[in-house]
Structure formats: structure tokens, C-alpha cells
mmCIF file of C-alpha atoms in Angstrom:
data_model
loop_
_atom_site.group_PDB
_atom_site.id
_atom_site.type_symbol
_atom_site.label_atom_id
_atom_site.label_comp_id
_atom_site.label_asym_id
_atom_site.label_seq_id
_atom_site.Cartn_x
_atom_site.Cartn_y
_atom_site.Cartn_z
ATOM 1 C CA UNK A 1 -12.468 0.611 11.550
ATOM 2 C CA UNK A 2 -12.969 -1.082 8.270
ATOM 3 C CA UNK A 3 -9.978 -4.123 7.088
ATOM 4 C CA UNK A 4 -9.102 -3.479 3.594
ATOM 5 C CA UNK A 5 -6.592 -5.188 0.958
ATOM 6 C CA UNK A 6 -4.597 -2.885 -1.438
ATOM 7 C CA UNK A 7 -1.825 -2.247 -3.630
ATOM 8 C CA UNK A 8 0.792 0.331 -3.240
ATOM 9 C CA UNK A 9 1.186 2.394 -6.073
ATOM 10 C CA UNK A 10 3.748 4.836 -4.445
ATOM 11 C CA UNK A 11 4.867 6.669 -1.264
ATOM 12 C CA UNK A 12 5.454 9.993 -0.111
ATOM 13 C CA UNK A 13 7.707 10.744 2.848
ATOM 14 C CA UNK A 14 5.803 12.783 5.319
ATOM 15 C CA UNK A 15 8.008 14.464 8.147
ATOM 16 C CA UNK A 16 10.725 11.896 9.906
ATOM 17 C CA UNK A 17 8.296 9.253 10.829
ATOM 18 C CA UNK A 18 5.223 9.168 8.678
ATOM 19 C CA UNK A 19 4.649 7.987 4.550
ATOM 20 C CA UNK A 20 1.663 8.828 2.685
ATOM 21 C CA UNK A 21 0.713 5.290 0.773
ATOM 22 C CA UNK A 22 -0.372 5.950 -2.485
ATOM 23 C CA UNK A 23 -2.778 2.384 -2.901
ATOM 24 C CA UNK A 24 -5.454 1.304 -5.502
ATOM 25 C CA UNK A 25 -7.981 -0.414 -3.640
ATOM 26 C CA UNK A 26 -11.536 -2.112 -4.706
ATOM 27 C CA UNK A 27 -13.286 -0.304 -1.824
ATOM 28 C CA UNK A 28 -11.929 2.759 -2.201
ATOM 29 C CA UNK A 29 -10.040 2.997 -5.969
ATOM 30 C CA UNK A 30 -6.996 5.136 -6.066
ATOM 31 C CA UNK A 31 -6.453 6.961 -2.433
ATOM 32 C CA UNK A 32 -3.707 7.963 -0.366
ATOM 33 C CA UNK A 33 -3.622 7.199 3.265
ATOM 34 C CA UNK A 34 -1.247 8.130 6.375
ATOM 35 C CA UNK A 35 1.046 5.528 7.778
ATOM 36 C CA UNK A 36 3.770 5.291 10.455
ATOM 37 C CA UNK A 37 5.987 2.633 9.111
ATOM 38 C CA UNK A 38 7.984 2.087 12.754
ATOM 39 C CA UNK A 39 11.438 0.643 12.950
ATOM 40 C CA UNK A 40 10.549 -3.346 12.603
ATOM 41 C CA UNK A 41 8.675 -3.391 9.081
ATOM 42 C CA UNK A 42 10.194 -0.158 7.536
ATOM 43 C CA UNK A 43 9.891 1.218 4.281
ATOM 44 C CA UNK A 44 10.234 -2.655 2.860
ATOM 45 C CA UNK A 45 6.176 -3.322 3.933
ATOM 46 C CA UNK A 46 5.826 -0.314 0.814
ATOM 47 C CA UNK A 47 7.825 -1.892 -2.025
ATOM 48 C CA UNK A 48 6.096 -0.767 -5.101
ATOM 49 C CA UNK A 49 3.281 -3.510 -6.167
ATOM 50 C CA UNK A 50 3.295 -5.300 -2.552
ATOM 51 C CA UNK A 51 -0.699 -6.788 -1.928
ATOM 52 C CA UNK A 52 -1.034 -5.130 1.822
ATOM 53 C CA UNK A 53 -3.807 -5.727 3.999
ATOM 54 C CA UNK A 54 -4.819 -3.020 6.698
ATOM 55 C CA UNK A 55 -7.611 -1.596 9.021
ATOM 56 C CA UNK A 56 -8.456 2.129 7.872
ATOM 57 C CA UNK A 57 -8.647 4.387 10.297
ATOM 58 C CA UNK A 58 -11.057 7.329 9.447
ATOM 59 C CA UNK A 59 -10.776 10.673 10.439
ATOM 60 C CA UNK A 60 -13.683 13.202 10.493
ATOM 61 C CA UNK A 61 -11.697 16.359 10.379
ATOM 62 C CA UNK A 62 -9.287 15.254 7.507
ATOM 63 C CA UNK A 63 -10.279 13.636 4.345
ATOM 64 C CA UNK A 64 -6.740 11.722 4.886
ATOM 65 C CA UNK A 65 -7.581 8.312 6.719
ATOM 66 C CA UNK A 66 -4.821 6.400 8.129
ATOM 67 C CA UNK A 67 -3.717 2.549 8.235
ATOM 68 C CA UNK A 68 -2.900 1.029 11.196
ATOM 69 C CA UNK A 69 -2.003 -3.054 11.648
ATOM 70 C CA UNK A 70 -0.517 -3.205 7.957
ATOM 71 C CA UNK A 71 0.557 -6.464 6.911
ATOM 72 C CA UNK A 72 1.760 -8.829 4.002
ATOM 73 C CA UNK A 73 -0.768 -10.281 2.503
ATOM 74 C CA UNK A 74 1.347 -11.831 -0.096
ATOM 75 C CA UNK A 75 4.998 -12.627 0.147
ATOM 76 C CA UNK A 76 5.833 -12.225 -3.683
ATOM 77 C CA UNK A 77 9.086 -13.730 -3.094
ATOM 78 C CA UNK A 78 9.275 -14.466 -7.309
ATOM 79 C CA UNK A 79 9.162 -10.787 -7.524
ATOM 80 C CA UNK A 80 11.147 -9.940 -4.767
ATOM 81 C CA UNK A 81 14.105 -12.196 -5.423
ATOM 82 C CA UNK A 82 14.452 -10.905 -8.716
ATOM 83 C CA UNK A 83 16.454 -8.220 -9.579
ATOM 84 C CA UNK A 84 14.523 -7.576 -13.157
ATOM 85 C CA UNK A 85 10.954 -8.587 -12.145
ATOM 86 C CA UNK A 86 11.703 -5.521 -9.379
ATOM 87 C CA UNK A 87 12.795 -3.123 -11.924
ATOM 88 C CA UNK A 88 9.769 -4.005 -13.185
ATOM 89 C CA UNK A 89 7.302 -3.165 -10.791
ATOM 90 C CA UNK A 90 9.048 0.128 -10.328
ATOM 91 C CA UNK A 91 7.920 0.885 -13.982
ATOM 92 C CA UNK A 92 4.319 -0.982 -13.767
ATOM 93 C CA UNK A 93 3.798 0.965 -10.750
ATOM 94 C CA UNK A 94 4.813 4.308 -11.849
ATOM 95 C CA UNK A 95 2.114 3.980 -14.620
ATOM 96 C CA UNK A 96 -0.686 2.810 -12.359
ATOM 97 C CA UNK A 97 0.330 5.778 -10.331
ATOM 98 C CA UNK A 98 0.932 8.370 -13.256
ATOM 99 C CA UNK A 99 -2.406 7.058 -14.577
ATOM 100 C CA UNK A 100 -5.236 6.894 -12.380
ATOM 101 C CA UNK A 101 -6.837 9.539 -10.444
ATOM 102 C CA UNK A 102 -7.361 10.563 -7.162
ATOM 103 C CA UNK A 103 -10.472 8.327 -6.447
ATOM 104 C CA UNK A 104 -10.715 6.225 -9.503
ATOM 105 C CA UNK A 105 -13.101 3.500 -9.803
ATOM 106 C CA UNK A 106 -13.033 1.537 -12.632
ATOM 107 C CA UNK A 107 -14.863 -1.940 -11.871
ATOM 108 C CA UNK A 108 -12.742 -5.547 -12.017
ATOM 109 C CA UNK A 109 -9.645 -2.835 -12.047
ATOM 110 C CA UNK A 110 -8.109 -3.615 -8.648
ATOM 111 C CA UNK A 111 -8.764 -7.906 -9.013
ATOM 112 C CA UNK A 112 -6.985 -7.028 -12.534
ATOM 113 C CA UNK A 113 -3.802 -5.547 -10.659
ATOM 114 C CA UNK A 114 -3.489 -8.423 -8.473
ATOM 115 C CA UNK A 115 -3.984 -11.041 -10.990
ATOM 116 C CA UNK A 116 -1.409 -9.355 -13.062
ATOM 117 C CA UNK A 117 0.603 -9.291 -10.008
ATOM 118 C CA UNK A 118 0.602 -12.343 -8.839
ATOM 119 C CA UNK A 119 0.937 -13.865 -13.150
ATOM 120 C CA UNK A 120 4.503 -11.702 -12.681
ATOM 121 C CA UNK A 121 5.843 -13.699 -9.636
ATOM 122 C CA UNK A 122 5.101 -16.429 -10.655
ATOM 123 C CA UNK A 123 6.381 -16.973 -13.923
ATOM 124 C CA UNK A 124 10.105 -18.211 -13.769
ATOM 125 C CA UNK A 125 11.629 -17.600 -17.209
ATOM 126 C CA UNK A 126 10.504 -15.779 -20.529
ATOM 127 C CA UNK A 127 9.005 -12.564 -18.871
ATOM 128 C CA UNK A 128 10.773 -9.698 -20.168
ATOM 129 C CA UNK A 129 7.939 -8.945 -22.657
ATOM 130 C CA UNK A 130 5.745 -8.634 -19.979
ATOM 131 C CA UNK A 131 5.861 -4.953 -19.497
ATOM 132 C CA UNK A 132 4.128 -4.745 -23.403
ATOM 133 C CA UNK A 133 1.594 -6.613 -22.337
ATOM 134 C CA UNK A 134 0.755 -5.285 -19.093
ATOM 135 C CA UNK A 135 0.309 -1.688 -21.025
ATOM 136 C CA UNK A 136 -2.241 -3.312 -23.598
ATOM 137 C CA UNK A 137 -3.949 -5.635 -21.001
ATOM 138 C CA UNK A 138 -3.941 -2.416 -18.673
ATOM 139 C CA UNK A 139 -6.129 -0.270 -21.002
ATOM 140 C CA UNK A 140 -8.668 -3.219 -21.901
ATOM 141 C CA UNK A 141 -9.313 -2.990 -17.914
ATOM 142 C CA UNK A 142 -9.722 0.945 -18.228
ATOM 143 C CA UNK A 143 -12.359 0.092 -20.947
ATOM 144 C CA UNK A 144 -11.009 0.829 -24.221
ATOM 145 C CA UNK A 145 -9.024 -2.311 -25.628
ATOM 146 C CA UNK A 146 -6.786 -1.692 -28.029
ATOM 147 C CA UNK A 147 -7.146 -3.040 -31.676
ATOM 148 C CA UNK A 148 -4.930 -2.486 -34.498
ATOM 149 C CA UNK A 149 -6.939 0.200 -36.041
ATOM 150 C CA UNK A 150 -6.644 2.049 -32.696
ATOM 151 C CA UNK A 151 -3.019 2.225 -32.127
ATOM 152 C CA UNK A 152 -1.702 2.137 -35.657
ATOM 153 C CA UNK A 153 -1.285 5.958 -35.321
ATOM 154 C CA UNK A 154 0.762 6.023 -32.881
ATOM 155 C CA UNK A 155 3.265 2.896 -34.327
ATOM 156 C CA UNK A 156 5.306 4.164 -36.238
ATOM 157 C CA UNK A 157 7.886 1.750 -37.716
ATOM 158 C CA UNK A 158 6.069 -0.970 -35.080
ATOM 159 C CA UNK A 159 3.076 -1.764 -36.343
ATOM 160 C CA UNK A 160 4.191 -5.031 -37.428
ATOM 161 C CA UNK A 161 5.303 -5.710 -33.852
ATOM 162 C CA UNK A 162 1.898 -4.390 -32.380
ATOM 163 C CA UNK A 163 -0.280 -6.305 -34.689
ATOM 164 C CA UNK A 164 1.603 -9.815 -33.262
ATOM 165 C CA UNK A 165 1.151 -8.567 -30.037
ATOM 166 C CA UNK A 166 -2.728 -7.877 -30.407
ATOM 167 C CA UNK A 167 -3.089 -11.482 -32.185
ATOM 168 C CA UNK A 168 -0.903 -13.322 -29.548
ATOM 169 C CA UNK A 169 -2.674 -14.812 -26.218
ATOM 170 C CA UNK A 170 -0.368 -14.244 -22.847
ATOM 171 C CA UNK A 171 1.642 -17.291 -23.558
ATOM 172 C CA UNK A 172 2.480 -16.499 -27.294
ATOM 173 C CA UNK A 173 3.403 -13.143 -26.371
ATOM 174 C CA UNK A 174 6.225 -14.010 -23.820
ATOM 175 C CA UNK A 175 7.790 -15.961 -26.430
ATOM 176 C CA UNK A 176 7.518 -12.907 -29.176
ATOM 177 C CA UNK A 177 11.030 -12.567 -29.780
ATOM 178 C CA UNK A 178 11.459 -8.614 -29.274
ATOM 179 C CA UNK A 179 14.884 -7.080 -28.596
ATOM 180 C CA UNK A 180 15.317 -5.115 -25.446
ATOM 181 C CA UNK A 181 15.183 -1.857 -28.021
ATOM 182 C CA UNK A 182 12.276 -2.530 -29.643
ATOM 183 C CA UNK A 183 10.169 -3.628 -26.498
ATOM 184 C CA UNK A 184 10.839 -0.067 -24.946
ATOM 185 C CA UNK A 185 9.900 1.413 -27.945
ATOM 186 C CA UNK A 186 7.000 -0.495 -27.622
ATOM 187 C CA UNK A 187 6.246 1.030 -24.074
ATOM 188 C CA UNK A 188 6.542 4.138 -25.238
ATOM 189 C CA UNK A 189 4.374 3.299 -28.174
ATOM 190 C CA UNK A 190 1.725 2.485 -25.541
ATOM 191 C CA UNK A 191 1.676 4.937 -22.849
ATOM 192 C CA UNK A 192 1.146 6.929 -25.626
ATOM 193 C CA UNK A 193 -1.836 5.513 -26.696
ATOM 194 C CA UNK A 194 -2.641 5.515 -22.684
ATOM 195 C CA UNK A 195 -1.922 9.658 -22.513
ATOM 196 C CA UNK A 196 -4.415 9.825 -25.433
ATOM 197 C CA UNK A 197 -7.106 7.877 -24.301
ATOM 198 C CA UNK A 198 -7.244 9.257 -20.703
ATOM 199 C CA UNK A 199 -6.372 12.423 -21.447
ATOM 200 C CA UNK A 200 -3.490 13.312 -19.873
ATOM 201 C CA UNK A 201 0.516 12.969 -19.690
ATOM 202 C CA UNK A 202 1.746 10.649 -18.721
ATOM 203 C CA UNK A 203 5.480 10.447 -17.907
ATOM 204 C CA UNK A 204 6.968 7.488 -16.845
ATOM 205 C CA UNK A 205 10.277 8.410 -15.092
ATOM 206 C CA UNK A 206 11.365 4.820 -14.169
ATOM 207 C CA UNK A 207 10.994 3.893 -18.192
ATOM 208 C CA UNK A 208 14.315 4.831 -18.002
ATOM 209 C CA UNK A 209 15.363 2.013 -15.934
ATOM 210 C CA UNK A 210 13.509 -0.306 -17.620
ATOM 211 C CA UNK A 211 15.476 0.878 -21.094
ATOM 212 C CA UNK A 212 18.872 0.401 -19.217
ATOM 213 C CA UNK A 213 17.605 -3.181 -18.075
ATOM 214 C CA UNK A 214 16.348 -4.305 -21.794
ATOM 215 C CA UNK A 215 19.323 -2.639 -23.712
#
């Protein structure tokens, strides 16, 4: 029984008393494991983007391990208490989760995550461009950082927005003054760029949220 820290990246209901908890995890990347949530923790232990700790239980006859002992390892209260830093993490979530594999390693990902994370709950006012950045600082830590030459196909009529992005450190870039429009155009924009790069589709269902938040 090995103790392991992890984010949850989604959940899947599993008969009436068991979740599947969909969790990037240094030690073992992008993997779903069996949980049985119990009446005093519930389903709020599995908010999207909570930093769990747990001890994995393997199982030789299934290739689906379970957690048992699953705690907090990080109140995120910043995030928690905030009704648009939530909305939020449904969206960042939803891309880690639409994104990554089954068994994905990519190295310095997962301390990435949590950095990102814990940068989130802490700051206390000018965040709402952080969704932008999380998408370009996301696919540096997949390995191919963007430059302006590299998305400029996909911009469109925001390539004057994406070039002040690219030039702006995390601090500048909070202060970019988008409106709520433009910045979802921008995620759009960018999980294009994403779908391209991986190779895949990737559709964000909880981008509409976000656009309803950031009218």
C-alpha cells in the first residue's frame, strides 16, 4: 500500500456507493482509481482541482486500484469561497481531463498543476485572465510552447491579443485588459492550438460556463 498525492481531474459515478476518480498524479500520470466516498466526506473530498492525498490499494486481478484513507491535503479555501475561481476549475479541469491520456507522463507536469493551483487560490483580485494563461502555460508543460509564429494560424482577428499575451510575464497578463468576449475567444483560440498539437478533440463542455461567467 503505497501513499500518493493527486489531483482530481473528474469523477464517474459507479453504482450507489462507489466514484471512479479520474486524478493526474506524478507517480502514476493520468489514472483512474475506485473510491467509496461514505456519508461524512461525500462527493465534496472530489471537487474538481482538490490536491488529495491517499494510500493506493492495488489489485492483482483488476488493473483498477482503489484509494482508501483519502484526505485534504490542501484546503484551497481562495478557490473554494469563490464563486468564479470555482467556475473556473470546472473549465481548467475539464481540459486537463479532455487532454491527457490514460497513463500520461509528461515530466514536471503534475508539480506544474499544483503550482498553478495553488497561484489560483491565492490570488485575491485581477484573475479573470487567468484561464488564457493557464491554456498557454499548459502546453509549454506538454512540451511545445507556444510562440507567435505557432499560433498565428489559428488567431484570427486575435493575434494582436495573443502576441501581448506571449510578451507579458504572469503579472502583466492579469492586468491585460481583455473583455469577457474576447478572453473566451481566446480559449477557444487555444484549445485549438491544444487539439492540434496533441492530436485530438478536444471539447470543452464547461467553456460554456465560463462564457456565461465572462459575458
Amino acid at each position: 500500500m503505497n501513499n500518493i498525492e493527486f489531483i482530481v481531474l473528474a469523477t464517474t459515478k459507479v453504482g450507489e456507493n462507489a466514484l471512479v476518480v479520474h486524478t493526474l498524479s506524478k507517480e502514476h500520470g493520468r489514472r483512474g482509481f475506485l473510491v467509496h466516498p461514505g456519508k461524512k466526506a461525500g462527493m465534496a473530498l472530489y471537487l474538481p482541482l482538490n490536491i488529495l492525498e491517499a494510500d493506493v490499494v492495488e489489485n492483482s486481478k483488476s488493473s483498477l486500484w482503489s484509494l482508501k484513507n483519502v484526505h485534504l491535503r490542501d484546503a484551497l479555501s481562495g478557490i473554494r469561497g469563490s464563486v468564479h475561481k470555482n467556475t473556473m476549475t470546472l473549465f481548467l479541469a475539464e481540459v486537463l481531463f479532455r487532454t491527457l491520456r490514460e497513463g500520461t507522463f509528461e515530466d514536471g507536469l503534475y508539480e506544474w498543476c499544483v503550482g498553478s493551483i495553488l497561484t489560483l487560490d491565492a490570488l485575491e483580485a485581477d484573475y479573470a485572465n487567468f484561464p488564457v494563461r493557464f491554456l498557454l502555460d499548459f502546453a509549454g508543460a506538454l512540451g511545445f510552447r507556444p510562440t507567435f509564429d505557432s499560433v498565428a494560424p489559428f488567431g484570427q482577428e486575435y493575434l494582436q491579443d495573443l502576441k501581448a499575451l506571449l510578451q507579458s510575464d504572469f503579472g502583466t497578463c492579469m492586468l491585460l485588459p481583455l473583455s469577457g468576449s474576447r478572453r473566451n475567444a481566446l480559449c477557444e483560440v487555444l484549445l485549438q492550438y491544444l487539439s492540434y498539437h496533441t492530436e485530438s478533440t478536444i471539447q470543452v463542455r464547461s467553456l460554456t460556463v465560463l462564457r456565461d461567467l465572462y459575458r
